[in-house]
Amino acid sequence: MKRSYYAAQISDFLKEDPDRILGLLVQSNEFALESNQKDAWNYQIANLHESLRFLEGKIYFEYAIPRMGKRVDVVLLVQSVVFVLEYKVGETHYPSHAQDQVTDYALDLKNFHETSHDQYIVPILIASNGPEIAEEGSVRIYKDKLLCPVCSNGKRLDRLIHKILESLGDLPKVTPLEWEKGSYRPTPTIIEAAMALYGGHSVADISRSDASGEELHRTTRTISELIARAKAESFKAICFVTGVPGAGKTLIGLNVATQHFDKKNDMYSVFLSGNGPLVKVLQEALARDKVAREKLQGKKYKKRDAYSEVKMFVQNVHHYRDECLRDAKPPVDHVALFDEAQRAWNLEQTSNFMQRKKGQPNFNQSEPEFLLSCIDRHQDWGIVVCLVGGGQEINTGEAGISEWVEALNRAFPDWRIYISDRLQDEEFGAGKVLEQLKGRPHVEYDSRLHLSVSMRSYRAENVSQLVKQILDRNEEDARESLAKLQGFYPIVLTRDMDKAKNWLRENARGTERIGVVVSSKAIRLKPLAIDVRFKPDPVHWFLAGKKDIRSSYYLEDVATEFDIQGLELDWACVTWDADFRYGSETWSHHLFRGEKWLKIRKAERQVYLKNAYRVLLTRARQGMVIVVPEGNPDDPTRLPKFYNPTFNYLYGLKIQVLD
């Protein structure tokens, strides 16, 4: 992706013929060119020819933001200040969504562009027919040197820029060459990544270039090489990819699926997930984005057609299973990627479901065995890629990775097996069953199939480690990890829900998404206006805008571990109920039924509850607030003694308490 359509020193830009600049912009344009785009560029060129006469620096038109699949109208580098200009030609006011848009662009540079990290970044929204904005008053600057969005109608843009430069004082100069050399290291949300990959961008455009980005490239290459070998040599294989929470396993799956999806050459891959909310959100986001991209090309494209195309690429694993039951022929896909493969159903859960819901009383296969049998129908070759998370099983009947191995030994002796060398680690729960593979031919362990660095938080990569230490009650190490996050990834603690919500709103900028997440067993949060029995539509919760009361932004409807697993927020409020309590020696696990809390005694269900909190505490990309209610001494279901030990434990870890 070319960084800009046009770039020049400001002094050279001022001498340049406007028609030549317009011609270069038109020549670089990737989309169908409409007259209003030409008009917008003409206005921008004229406005900046007038406004930049007494400034030195460099100007960039249509500067790329690959993570978002968009371009900034204009970026100016003056001294060491980065001005991000978004023009709305013909606009008569300064709508909040446009202010969010320019703020998002500025945040992208601040967070992901190496040589912009320490610079002042100024987002400016220019509405050509907007009202004059008074120049009095100082500009608002956040701690990270990002300014609040500034509004202008462009008529006094020169004075505005000079005023901002004066308010910032003496600044060290950064040359354009130094600034341009800065590497771009984005960490997109899974929704952003899916749209970018499906839209034709490479994973290099949207992933970081540090250790975590290198891991993504390495693992993707390893899987692609395996697919090429399987096709060339006509064999079937399964590949187990492991990773810490947020390391990019889902991104790997989506990337491989897009690389090996080519209708012209009869190559089909499918990304499968049993995570219903994730699939619904991805399908909706991809369909919307497909329609929008076609519109930019000047084409009309119906959303239902976009959905049909998207559903070939991303599917609910249970729907895929049902289709394979209806049709005994080999599926069109030779490559199937199963996200969170450890959550596939065991034999008992699958058989019970097939008897109750599908009218198949004699069904005697676990979900892994049946899914493997679908790809095994191909006469030539096929690949199954299992993306495996550690400590992510959160529901009854989830088989863990052991059932995949047992199914291979039981029914697929000729399949080749490629395994991450970390699958033996305790959190993946496969150590014992892997012993069964000893002596089996074509079993290879490969360190390239493990992702060790979390990408979810670009501010700190130690969040998943900290959460593990908190849940394992490893207090000393948790304090050390927390200290490392100070100033990079804020974590705060409170007993007041209103304070928590205000903290989220104060910290989020642009369209950064905020939301409240709770355990599905958090039944006694109703006095805080949280009812986990109400199930929000994940499409609205994750994709709707700030003004939609169904969205996460409104902080009214909450998401549980089942809604949020595999997806992310920028800023999260984790509200802790009495289902998971800090005890004197271990965590105490509870289920509310009827009039009281009952102890959960089954070890398996205790693990599910602990993992639920692991999921909730690792959803935020930028920071989180944890709410532990005070309880009510007059309510036997919400006694303070249910909550105080948990609060005191977290407080003892030195988590900052909100005033």
Coordinates of C-alpha atoms in Angstrom, one line a residue, residues 270-634:
V270 CA -13.0 -21.9 5.1
F271 CA -12.6 -20.3 8.5
L272 CA -14.8 -22.1 11.0
S273 CA -15.7 -21.2 14.6
G274 CA -18.1 -22.5 17.1
N275 CA -18.1 -19.0 18.6
G276 CA -21.5 -17.8 17.4
P277 CA -21.1 -14.1 18.3
L278 CA -17.7 -13.9 16.7
V279 CA -19.0 -15.4 13.4
K280 CA -22.1 -13.2 13.4
V281 CA -20.0 -10.0 14.0
L282 CA -17.4 -11.0 11.4
Q283 CA -20.0 -11.9 8.7
E284 CA -21.9 -8.6 9.3
A285 CA -18.7 -6.5 9.3
L286 CA -17.3 -8.2 6.1
A287 CA -20.7 -7.9 4.3
R288 CA -21.0 -4.2 5.1
D289 CA -17.4 -3.6 4.2
K290 CA -17.8 -5.4 0.9
V291 CA -20.8 -3.3 -0.1
A292 CA -18.9 -0.1 0.9
R293 CA -15.8 -1.0 -1.1
E294 CA -17.9 -1.8 -4.2
K295 CA -19.7 1.5 -3.8
L296 CA -16.3 3.3 -3.8
Q297 CA -15.6 1.5 -7.1
G298 CA -18.9 3.0 -8.4
K299 CA -20.7 -0.4 -8.4
K300 CA -24.0 -1.3 -6.8
Y301 CA -23.8 -4.4 -4.7
K302 CA -26.6 -5.9 -2.6
K303 CA -25.9 -6.8 0.9
R304 CA -27.5 -10.2 0.6
D305 CA -25.1 -11.0 -2.2
A306 CA -22.2 -9.8 0.0
Y307 CA -23.5 -12.1 2.7
S308 CA -23.6 -15.1 0.4
E309 CA -20.0 -14.5 -0.6
V310 CA -18.8 -13.9 3.0
K311 CA -20.5 -17.1 4.3
M312 CA -18.3 -19.2 2.0
F313 CA -15.3 -17.7 3.8
V314 CA -16.4 -17.5 7.4
Q315 CA -18.9 -20.0 8.8
N316 CA -20.3 -21.3 12.1
V317 CA -18.8 -24.7 12.6
H318 CA -22.1 -26.1 13.6
H319 CA -23.7 -24.9 10.4
Y320 CA -20.8 -26.4 8.4
R321 CA -21.4 -29.7 10.3
D322 CA -25.1 -29.7 9.5
E323 CA -24.4 -29.1 5.8
C324 CA -22.0 -32.0 5.7
L325 CA -24.7 -34.1 7.3
R326 CA -27.2 -33.2 4.6
D327 CA -24.7 -33.8 1.7
A328 CA -22.4 -36.8 1.8
K329 CA -20.2 -35.5 -1.0
P330 CA -16.8 -33.9 -0.2
P331 CA -17.1 -30.3 0.9
V332 CA -15.9 -27.7 -1.6
D333 CA -13.1 -26.7 0.8
H334 CA -9.8 -28.6 0.9
V335 CA -8.6 -26.4 3.8
A336 CA -10.6 -26.0 7.0
L337 CA -9.3 -23.8 9.8
F338 CA -11.0 -24.3 13.2
D339 CA -10.7 -21.4 15.6
E340 CA -10.5 -22.2 19.3
A341 CA -10.4 -25.9 18.3
Q342 CA -10.2 -26.9 22.0
R343 CA -13.8 -25.8 22.3
A344 CA -15.2 -28.5 19.9
W345 CA -17.8 -30.8 21.5
N346 CA -17.0 -34.1 23.0
L347 CA -18.8 -37.3 22.1
E348 CA -21.4 -37.0 24.8
Q349 CA -22.3 -33.4 24.0
T350 CA -22.4 -34.0 20.3
S351 CA -24.5 -37.2 20.5
N352 CA -27.0 -35.6 22.9
F353 CA -27.4 -32.6 20.7
M354 CA -27.8 -34.7 17.5
Q355 CA -30.4 -36.8 19.2
R356 CA -32.4 -33.9 20.7
K357 CA -32.1 -31.3 17.9
K358 CA -31.4 -33.2 14.7
G359 CA -33.3 -36.5 15.2
Q360 CA -30.2 -38.7 14.7
P361 CA -30.3 -41.2 17.7
N362 CA -27.4 -43.3 16.3
F363 CA -24.9 -40.5 15.9
N364 CA -21.8 -41.7 17.6
Q365 CA -19.0 -39.3 16.7
S366 CA -17.5 -36.4 18.6
E367 CA -17.4 -33.1 16.8
P368 CA -13.6 -33.3 16.0
E369 CA -14.1 -36.8 14.6
F370 CA -17.0 -35.8 12.4
L371 CA -15.3 -32.7 11.2
L372 CA -12.1 -34.6 10.3
S373 CA -14.3 -37.1 8.4
C374 CA -15.7 -34.3 6.3
I375 CA -12.3 -33.3 4.9
D376 CA -11.3 -37.0 4.7
R377 CA -14.0 -37.4 2.0
H378 CA -11.6 -35.8 -0.5
Q379 CA -9.9 -38.5 -2.6
D380 CA -6.7 -36.4 -3.1
W381 CA -5.7 -34.1 -0.3
G382 CA -7.0 -31.9 2.6
I383 CA -5.7 -29.9 5.5
V384 CA -7.3 -29.2 8.9
V385 CA -5.7 -26.4 10.9
C386 CA -6.6 -26.4 14.6
L387 CA -6.1 -23.0 16.3
V388 CA -5.7 -23.8 20.0
G389 CA -6.0 -21.4 22.9
G390 CA -4.8 -22.2 26.4
G391 CA -7.2 -21.9 29.3
Q392 CA -10.1 -20.9 27.1
E393 CA -12.6 -23.8 27.7
I394 CA -15.6 -22.1 29.3
N395 CA -18.6 -24.4 28.6
T396 CA -19.8 -27.9 29.4
G397 CA -19.1 -30.5 26.7
E398 CA -16.0 -28.7 25.3
A399 CA -13.6 -31.6 24.6
G400 CA -10.3 -29.8 24.9
I401 CA -7.6 -30.8 22.5
S402 CA -7.4 -34.4 23.7
E403 CA -10.5 -35.5 21.6
W404 CA -8.8 -34.4 18.4
V405 CA -5.8 -36.6 19.1
E406 CA -8.0 -39.5 20.2
A407 CA -10.1 -39.1 17.0
L408 CA -7.0 -39.2 14.8
N409 CA -5.8 -42.4 16.5
R410 CA -9.2 -44.0 16.4
A411 CA -10.3 -43.2 12.8
F412 CA -7.6 -41.5 10.7
P413 CA -4.4 -43.6 10.9
D414 CA -3.0 -42.3 7.6
W415 CA -3.3 -38.6 8.4
R416 CA 0.0 -36.7 9.0
I417 CA 0.2 -34.7 12.2
Y418 CA 2.1 -31.4 12.7
I419 CA 2.1 -30.1 16.3
S420 CA 3.2 -27.0 18.0
D421 CA 5.9 -28.0 20.5
R422 CA 4.0 -26.1 23.2
L423 CA 0.9 -28.2 23.0
Q424 CA 2.3 -30.3 25.8
D425 CA 2.2 -27.3 28.2
E426 CA -0.3 -27.6 31.0
E427 CA -2.7 -24.9 29.9
F428 CA -3.5 -26.7 26.7
G429 CA -4.5 -29.9 28.5
A430 CA -3.0 -32.3 26.0
G431 CA 0.1 -33.6 27.6
K432 CA -1.2 -37.0 28.6
V433 CA -3.0 -37.7 25.4
L434 CA 0.0 -36.8 23.2
E435 CA 1.7 -39.9 24.7
Q436 CA -0.7 -41.9 22.5
L437 CA 1.1 -40.5 19.4
K438 CA 4.4 -42.1 20.2
G439 CA 5.2 -44.6 17.6
R440 CA 2.7 -43.2 15.1
P441 CA 4.4 -42.3 11.7
H442 CA 4.3 -38.8 10.3
V443 CA 4.1 -36.9 13.6
E444 CA 6.2 -33.8 13.7
Y445 CA 6.6 -31.2 16.5
D446 CA 7.4 -27.7 15.2
S447 CA 8.2 -24.6 17.3
R448 CA 7.1 -22.4 14.4
L449 CA 3.5 -23.3 15.2
H450 CA 3.4 -21.4 18.5
L451 CA 2.6 -17.7 19.0
S452 CA 4.2 -16.6 22.2
V453 CA 3.5 -12.8 22.2
S454 CA 0.1 -11.2 22.8
M455 CA -0.9 -8.6 20.2
R456 CA -4.2 -7.7 21.7
S457 CA -2.7 -4.8 23.7
Y458 CA -0.2 -2.8 21.7
R459 CA 0.5 -0.9 24.9
A460 CA 1.6 -3.9 26.9
E461 CA 2.3 -7.5 26.1
N462 CA 2.3 -8.6 29.7
V463 CA -1.4 -8.4 30.3
S464 CA -2.2 -12.1 29.7
Q465 CA 0.7 -13.0 31.9
L466 CA -0.6 -10.7 34.7
V467 CA -4.1 -12.1 34.4
K468 CA -2.7 -15.7 34.7
Q469 CA -0.8 -14.6 37.8
I470 CA -3.9 -13.0 39.4
L471 CA -6.0 -16.0 38.8
D472 CA -3.2 -18.4 40.0
R473 CA -3.0 -16.2 43.1
N474 CA 0.7 -15.6 42.4
E475 CA 0.8 -12.3 44.3
E476 CA 4.5 -11.4 44.2
D477 CA 4.8 -12.0 40.4
A478 CA 1.5 -10.2 39.8
R479 CA 2.7 -7.1 41.6
E480 CA 5.9 -7.1 39.4
S481 CA 3.9 -7.5 36.2
L482 CA 1.5 -4.8 37.3
A483 CA 4.4 -2.4 38.0
K484 CA 5.7 -3.0 34.4
L485 CA 2.4 -1.9 33.0
Q486 CA 2.3 1.4 34.9
G487 CA 2.0 4.3 32.4
F488 CA 1.4 1.9 29.5
Y489 CA -1.8 0.0 30.2
P490 CA -3.9 1.4 33.0
I491 CA -5.8 -1.0 35.3
V492 CA -7.9 0.6 38.0
L493 CA -10.2 -0.7 40.8
T494 CA -13.4 0.6 42.2
R495 CA -16.6 -0.4 44.1
D496 CA -18.7 2.2 42.3
M497 CA -20.2 1.4 38.9
D498 CA -20.8 5.0 38.0
K499 CA -17.2 5.9 38.7
A500 CA -16.2 3.0 36.5
K501 CA -18.4 4.1 33.6
N502 CA -17.1 7.7 33.9
W503 CA -13.5 6.4 33.8
L504 CA -14.3 4.5 30.5
R505 CA -15.8 7.6 28.9
E506 CA -13.0 9.9 30.0
N507 CA -10.3 7.6 28.6
A508 CA -11.8 6.6 25.3
R509 CA -11.1 8.8 22.3
G510 CA -12.5 8.8 18.7
T511 CA -14.4 5.6 18.1
E512 CA -12.4 3.6 20.7
R513 CA -14.9 1.0 21.9
I514 CA -15.9 0.7 25.5
G515 CA -18.2 -1.8 27.2
V516 CA -19.1 -3.7 30.4
V517 CA -18.3 -7.4 30.6
V518 CA -19.4 -9.9 33.3
S519 CA -19.4 -13.6 34.0
S520 CA -22.5 -15.5 32.7
K521 CA -22.9 -16.7 36.3
A522 CA -23.1 -13.1 37.7
I523 CA -26.7 -13.4 38.6
R524 CA -26.7 -11.0 41.6
L525 CA -25.5 -7.9 39.7
K526 CA -29.1 -6.9 39.0
P527 CA -29.1 -4.2 41.7
L528 CA -26.4 -2.6 39.5
A529 CA -28.8 -2.7 36.5
I530 CA -26.9 -5.7 35.1
D531 CA -29.0 -8.7 34.0
V532 CA -26.9 -11.4 32.4
R533 CA -30.1 -13.3 31.4
F534 CA -30.8 -10.5 28.8
K535 CA -28.8 -11.4 25.7
P536 CA -27.8 -8.5 23.5
D537 CA -27.4 -8.9 19.7
P538 CA -23.6 -9.1 19.3
V539 CA -23.8 -7.4 15.9
H540 CA -25.4 -4.3 17.5
W541 CA -23.2 -4.5 20.6
F542 CA -19.9 -4.7 18.7
L543 CA -20.7 -2.7 15.5
A544 CA -23.3 -0.1 16.3
G545 CA -22.2 3.5 16.9
K546 CA -22.2 5.7 19.9
K547 CA -25.7 6.9 19.5
D548 CA -27.3 3.5 19.3
I549 CA -28.6 2.4 22.7
R550 CA -27.9 -1.3 21.7
S551 CA -24.2 -0.7 21.4
S552 CA -21.5 -1.4 23.9
Y553 CA -20.9 2.4 24.0
Y554 CA -24.1 3.0 26.0
L555 CA -22.8 0.9 28.9
E556 CA -26.3 -0.5 29.5
D557 CA -26.3 -4.0 28.0
V558 CA -23.4 -6.2 29.0
A559 CA -21.4 -9.0 27.3
T560 CA -20.5 -12.3 29.0
E561 CA -17.6 -14.5 28.3
F562 CA -19.6 -16.3 25.6
D563 CA -20.3 -13.0 23.8
I564 CA -16.9 -11.5 24.1
Q565 CA -14.5 -14.5 23.5
G566 CA -12.5 -13.9 20.4
L567 CA -13.5 -10.3 20.2
E568 CA -12.1 -7.2 21.9
L569 CA -12.8 -3.8 23.4
D570 CA -10.4 -0.9 23.7
W571 CA -11.5 -0.1 27.2
A572 CA -13.4 -2.6 29.4
C573 CA -15.2 -2.6 32.7
V574 CA -15.0 -6.0 34.3
T575 CA -17.7 -6.3 37.0
W576 CA -16.9 -9.1 39.5
D577 CA -19.8 -10.9 41.1
A578 CA -19.9 -13.4 44.0
D579 CA -19.7 -16.4 41.7
F580 CA -15.9 -16.3 41.8
R581 CA -14.7 -15.4 45.3
Y582 CA -11.3 -15.0 46.8
G583 CA -10.9 -17.6 49.7
S584 CA -8.3 -18.1 52.4
E585 CA -6.5 -20.8 50.4
T586 CA -8.1 -21.0 47.0
W587 CA -10.9 -19.5 44.9
S588 CA -14.4 -20.3 45.8
H589 CA -16.7 -21.2 42.9
H590 CA -20.5 -20.6 43.1
L591 CA -23.7 -20.9 41.2
F592 CA -26.8 -18.9 42.1
R593 CA -30.0 -21.0 42.1
G594 CA -33.4 -20.2 43.6
E595 CA -32.6 -18.1 46.7
K596 CA -29.0 -18.7 47.4
W597 CA -25.5 -19.4 46.1
L598 CA -24.5 -23.0 45.8
K599 CA -20.9 -24.2 45.8
I600 CA -19.6 -25.6 42.5
R601 CA -17.8 -28.8 43.4
K602 CA -17.0 -30.4 40.1
A603 CA -13.4 -29.7 39.1
E604 CA -14.3 -29.3 35.4
R605 CA -16.9 -26.7 36.1
Q606 CA -14.6 -24.8 38.5
V607 CA -12.1 -24.6 35.6
Y608 CA -14.8 -23.2 33.3
L609 CA -15.6 -20.5 35.8
K610 CA -11.9 -19.6 36.3
N611 CA -11.5 -19.5 32.5
A612 CA -14.5 -17.2 32.2
Y613 CA -12.8 -14.6 34.3
R614 CA -9.6 -15.2 32.3
V615 CA -11.5 -14.3 29.1
L616 CA -13.1 -11.2 30.7
L617 CA -9.8 -9.9 32.0
T618 CA -8.0 -10.2 28.7
R619 CA -10.5 -8.5 26.4
A620 CA -9.3 -4.9 26.7
R621 CA -6.6 -3.5 24.3
Q622 CA -5.8 -0.3 26.1
G623 CA -6.9 -0.6 29.7
M624 CA -9.6 -1.7 32.1
V625 CA -11.5 -0.9 35.3
I626 CA -12.4 -3.7 37.6
V627 CA -15.6 -3.2 39.7
V628 CA -16.0 -5.3 42.9
P629 CA -19.4 -4.3 44.4
E630 CA -19.6 -3.5 48.1
G631 CA -22.6 -5.8 48.6
N632 CA -25.5 -5.2 50.9
P633 CA -25.6 -6.4 54.5
D634 CA -29.4 -6.6 54.3

